[in-house]
Amino acid sequence: DIQMTQSPSSLSASVGDRVTITCRASQSISSYVNWYQHKPGKAPEVLIYGASSLQSGVPSRFSGSGFGTDFTLTISSLQPEDFATYYCQQSYSTPYTFGQGTKLDIK
Amino acid sequence: QLQLVESGGGLVKPGGSLRLSCAASGFTFSDYYMTWIRQAPGKGLEWVSYISHTSTYTNYADSVKGRFTISRDNAKNSLYLQMNSLRAEDTAVFYCARITTPYSQIDYWGQGTLVTVSS
């Protein structure tokens, strides 16, 4: 199975901050990485697919980069609605695996 | 608008069975692969299974293989997950979700249904 190691596991930040979350795959997965936002009691939502493509309807302050084993999700200027848990996921091969999650809260 | 609504969750004893359903609307259900994802209390997301458009292909996580069966009825726009031999570690919120191909992102998720396995 491909392991997705996500860091940090938690992060405190302020509105307007630039935030970066990283994900490392245990083997090369090309650009088959997706990023999701999950708020308590709600359905997760995809933000970025194919490592760097912005899902339709997602604000442009979210961006993704990376290829092979190392990937990054960046939020350029945090907004109040961005405080949530973020997950990376590889869709290169089954079993699809997720990172452990990064809980982003207000400093 | 696009909707995925799960049902069938509840409390079941270890060794018991449960069938989850997911009603889809707002899109052409038969055009999409469908998948189940779960989240145990206080834990992260875990992929469970997927099924292809016409049920030709299915795939399962090792943790549920041989115990869970995914199926769909395109005429009813519905996805199912038959869960047998349930264990305490299967306790989770189960999400029904949509994918375009096996390599694509999960582009829409339901709100989830809670399954609790406890005596």
mmCIF file of C-alpha atoms in Angstrom, chain A:
data_model
loop_
_atom_site.group_PDB
_atom_site.id
_atom_site.type_symbol
_atom_site.label_atom_id
_atom_site.label_comp_id
_atom_site.label_asym_id
_atom_site.label_seq_id
_atom_site.Cartn_x
_atom_site.Cartn_y
_atom_site.Cartn_z
ATOM 1 C CA ASP A 1 0.000 0.000 0.000
ATOM 2 C CA ILE A 2 1.103 3.554 -0.662
ATOM 3 C CA GLN A 3 1.547 5.528 2.556
ATOM 4 C CA MET A 4 0.740 9.232 2.550
ATOM 5 C CA THR A 5 2.584 11.122 5.275
ATOM 6 C CA GLN A 6 1.009 14.516 5.889
ATOM 7 C CA SER A 7 2.432 17.325 7.992
ATOM 8 C CA PRO A 8 1.866 19.097 10.202
ATOM 9 C CA SER A 9 -0.916 17.241 12.009
ATOM 10 C CA SER A 10 -2.184 20.513 13.446
ATOM 11 C CA LEU A 11 -1.589 24.159 12.711
ATOM 12 C CA SER A 12 -2.659 27.403 14.347
ATOM 13 C CA ALA A 13 -2.872 30.446 12.115
ATOM 14 C CA SER A 14 -4.549 33.818 11.801
ATOM 15 C CA VAL A 15 -6.862 35.268 9.195
ATOM 16 C CA GLY A 16 -4.720 36.586 6.354
ATOM 17 C CA ASP A 17 -1.823 34.189 6.972
ATOM 18 C CA ARG A 18 -0.238 32.100 4.234
ATOM 19 C CA VAL A 19 -0.358 28.409 5.127
ATOM 20 C CA THR A 20 1.392 25.407 3.612
ATOM 21 C CA ILE A 21 0.584 21.729 4.211
ATOM 22 C CA THR A 22 2.796 18.989 2.849
ATOM 23 C CA CYS A 23 2.209 15.380 1.893
ATOM 24 C CA ARG A 24 4.839 12.780 1.049
ATOM 25 C CA ALA A 25 4.054 9.519 -0.720
ATOM 26 C CA SER A 26 5.957 6.336 0.070
ATOM 27 C CA GLN A 27 6.546 5.797 -3.659
ATOM 28 C CA SER A 28 6.245 7.853 -6.809
ATOM 29 C CA ILE A 29 2.626 8.541 -7.716
ATOM 30 C CA SER A 30 3.106 10.964 -10.599
ATOM 31 C CA SER A 31 0.529 13.724 -10.038
ATOM 32 C CA TYR A 32 -2.267 11.518 -8.689
ATOM 33 C CA VAL A 33 -2.809 13.543 -5.531
ATOM 34 C CA ASN A 34 -5.989 15.242 -4.418
ATOM 35 C CA TRP A 35 -6.662 17.587 -1.502
ATOM 36 C CA TYR A 36 -9.874 17.784 0.513
ATOM 37 C CA GLN A 37 -11.311 20.124 3.130
ATOM 38 C CA HIS A 38 -13.463 18.611 5.868
ATOM 39 C CA LYS A 39 -15.527 20.490 8.411
ATOM 40 C CA PRO A 40 -17.190 18.734 11.377
ATOM 41 C CA GLY A 41 -20.580 17.275 10.532
ATOM 42 C CA LYS A 42 -20.282 18.116 6.848
ATOM 43 C CA ALA A 43 -19.284 16.276 3.717
ATOM 44 C CA PRO A 44 -15.644 16.611 2.664
ATOM 45 C CA GLU A 45 -15.036 18.789 -0.407
ATOM 46 C CA VAL A 46 -12.318 18.444 -3.015
ATOM 47 C CA LEU A 47 -10.097 21.501 -3.412
ATOM 48 C CA ILE A 48 -7.287 20.367 -5.691
ATOM 49 C CA TYR A 49 -7.039 17.385 -8.028
ATOM 50 C CA GLY A 50 -4.178 16.032 -10.081
ATOM 51 C CA ALA A 51 -1.761 17.729 -7.665
ATOM 52 C CA SER A 52 -2.289 21.254 -9.025
ATOM 53 C CA SER A 53 -5.690 21.646 -10.702
ATOM 54 C CA LEU A 54 -8.233 23.786 -8.887
ATOM 55 C CA GLN A 55 -11.648 22.127 -8.580
ATOM 56 C CA SER A 56 -14.430 24.181 -10.107
ATOM 57 C CA GLY A 57 -15.938 26.614 -7.621
ATOM 58 C CA VAL A 58 -12.977 26.558 -5.213
ATOM 59 C CA PRO A 59 -11.466 29.978 -4.397
ATOM 60 C CA SER A 60 -8.182 30.799 -6.094
ATOM 61 C CA ARG A 61 -6.419 31.321 -2.746
ATOM 62 C CA PHE A 62 -6.063 27.521 -2.692
ATOM 63 C CA SER A 63 -3.262 26.051 -4.791
ATOM 64 C CA GLY A 64 -1.397 22.778 -5.068
ATOM 65 C CA SER A 65 1.972 21.696 -6.371
ATOM 66 C CA GLY A 66 4.264 18.710 -6.555
ATOM 67 C CA PHE A 67 5.072 15.601 -8.555
ATOM 68 C CA GLY A 68 6.376 12.168 -7.762
ATOM 69 C CA THR A 69 6.491 11.873 -3.993
ATOM 70 C CA ASP A 70 6.294 15.396 -2.555
ATOM 71 C CA PHE A 71 3.181 17.548 -2.665
ATOM 72 C CA THR A 72 2.019 20.822 -1.175
ATOM 73 C CA LEU A 73 -1.285 22.553 -0.514
ATOM 74 C CA THR A 74 -1.050 26.313 -0.025
ATOM 75 C CA ILE A 75 -3.689 28.742 1.172
ATOM 76 C CA SER A 76 -2.436 32.185 0.213
ATOM 77 C CA SER A 77 -4.517 34.277 2.615
ATOM 78 C CA LEU A 78 -6.560 32.459 5.228
ATOM 79 C CA GLN A 79 -10.218 33.327 5.512
ATOM 80 C CA PRO A 80 -12.462 32.540 8.509
ATOM 81 C CA GLU A 81 -14.252 29.793 6.570
ATOM 82 C CA ASP A 82 -10.949 27.983 5.904
ATOM 83 C CA PHE A 83 -10.546 26.679 9.444
ATOM 84 C CA ALA A 84 -11.088 22.949 8.965
ATOM 85 C CA THR A 85 -9.210 19.682 8.584
ATOM 86 C CA TYR A 86 -7.348 19.055 5.324
ATOM 87 C CA TYR A 87 -6.470 15.679 3.812
ATOM 88 C CA CYS A 88 -4.296 14.615 0.930
ATOM 89 C CA GLN A 89 -5.224 11.444 -0.970
ATOM 90 C CA GLN A 90 -3.494 9.382 -3.622
ATOM 91 C CA SER A 91 -5.590 8.038 -6.498
ATOM 92 C CA TYR A 92 -2.652 6.326 -8.239
ATOM 93 C CA SER A 93 -3.519 2.815 -7.081
ATOM 94 C CA THR A 94 -5.837 0.958 -4.751
ATOM 95 C CA PRO A 95 -6.175 0.944 -1.866
ATOM 96 C CA TYR A 96 -6.578 4.684 -2.199
ATOM 97 C CA THR A 97 -4.968 6.155 0.881
ATOM 98 C CA PHE A 98 -5.301 9.417 2.710
ATOM 99 C CA GLY A 99 -2.885 11.406 4.782
ATOM 100 C CA GLN A 100 -3.547 11.574 8.501
ATOM 101 C CA GLY A 101 -5.053 15.038 8.194
ATOM 102 C CA THR A 102 -4.039 18.565 9.205
ATOM 103 C CA LYS A 103 -6.331 20.355 11.605
ATOM 104 C CA LEU A 104 -6.143 24.088 10.956
ATOM 105 C CA ASP A 105 -7.468 26.269 13.746
ATOM 106 C CA ILE A 106 -7.526 29.893 14.702
ATOM 107 C CA LYS A 107 -4.544 31.268 16.583
#
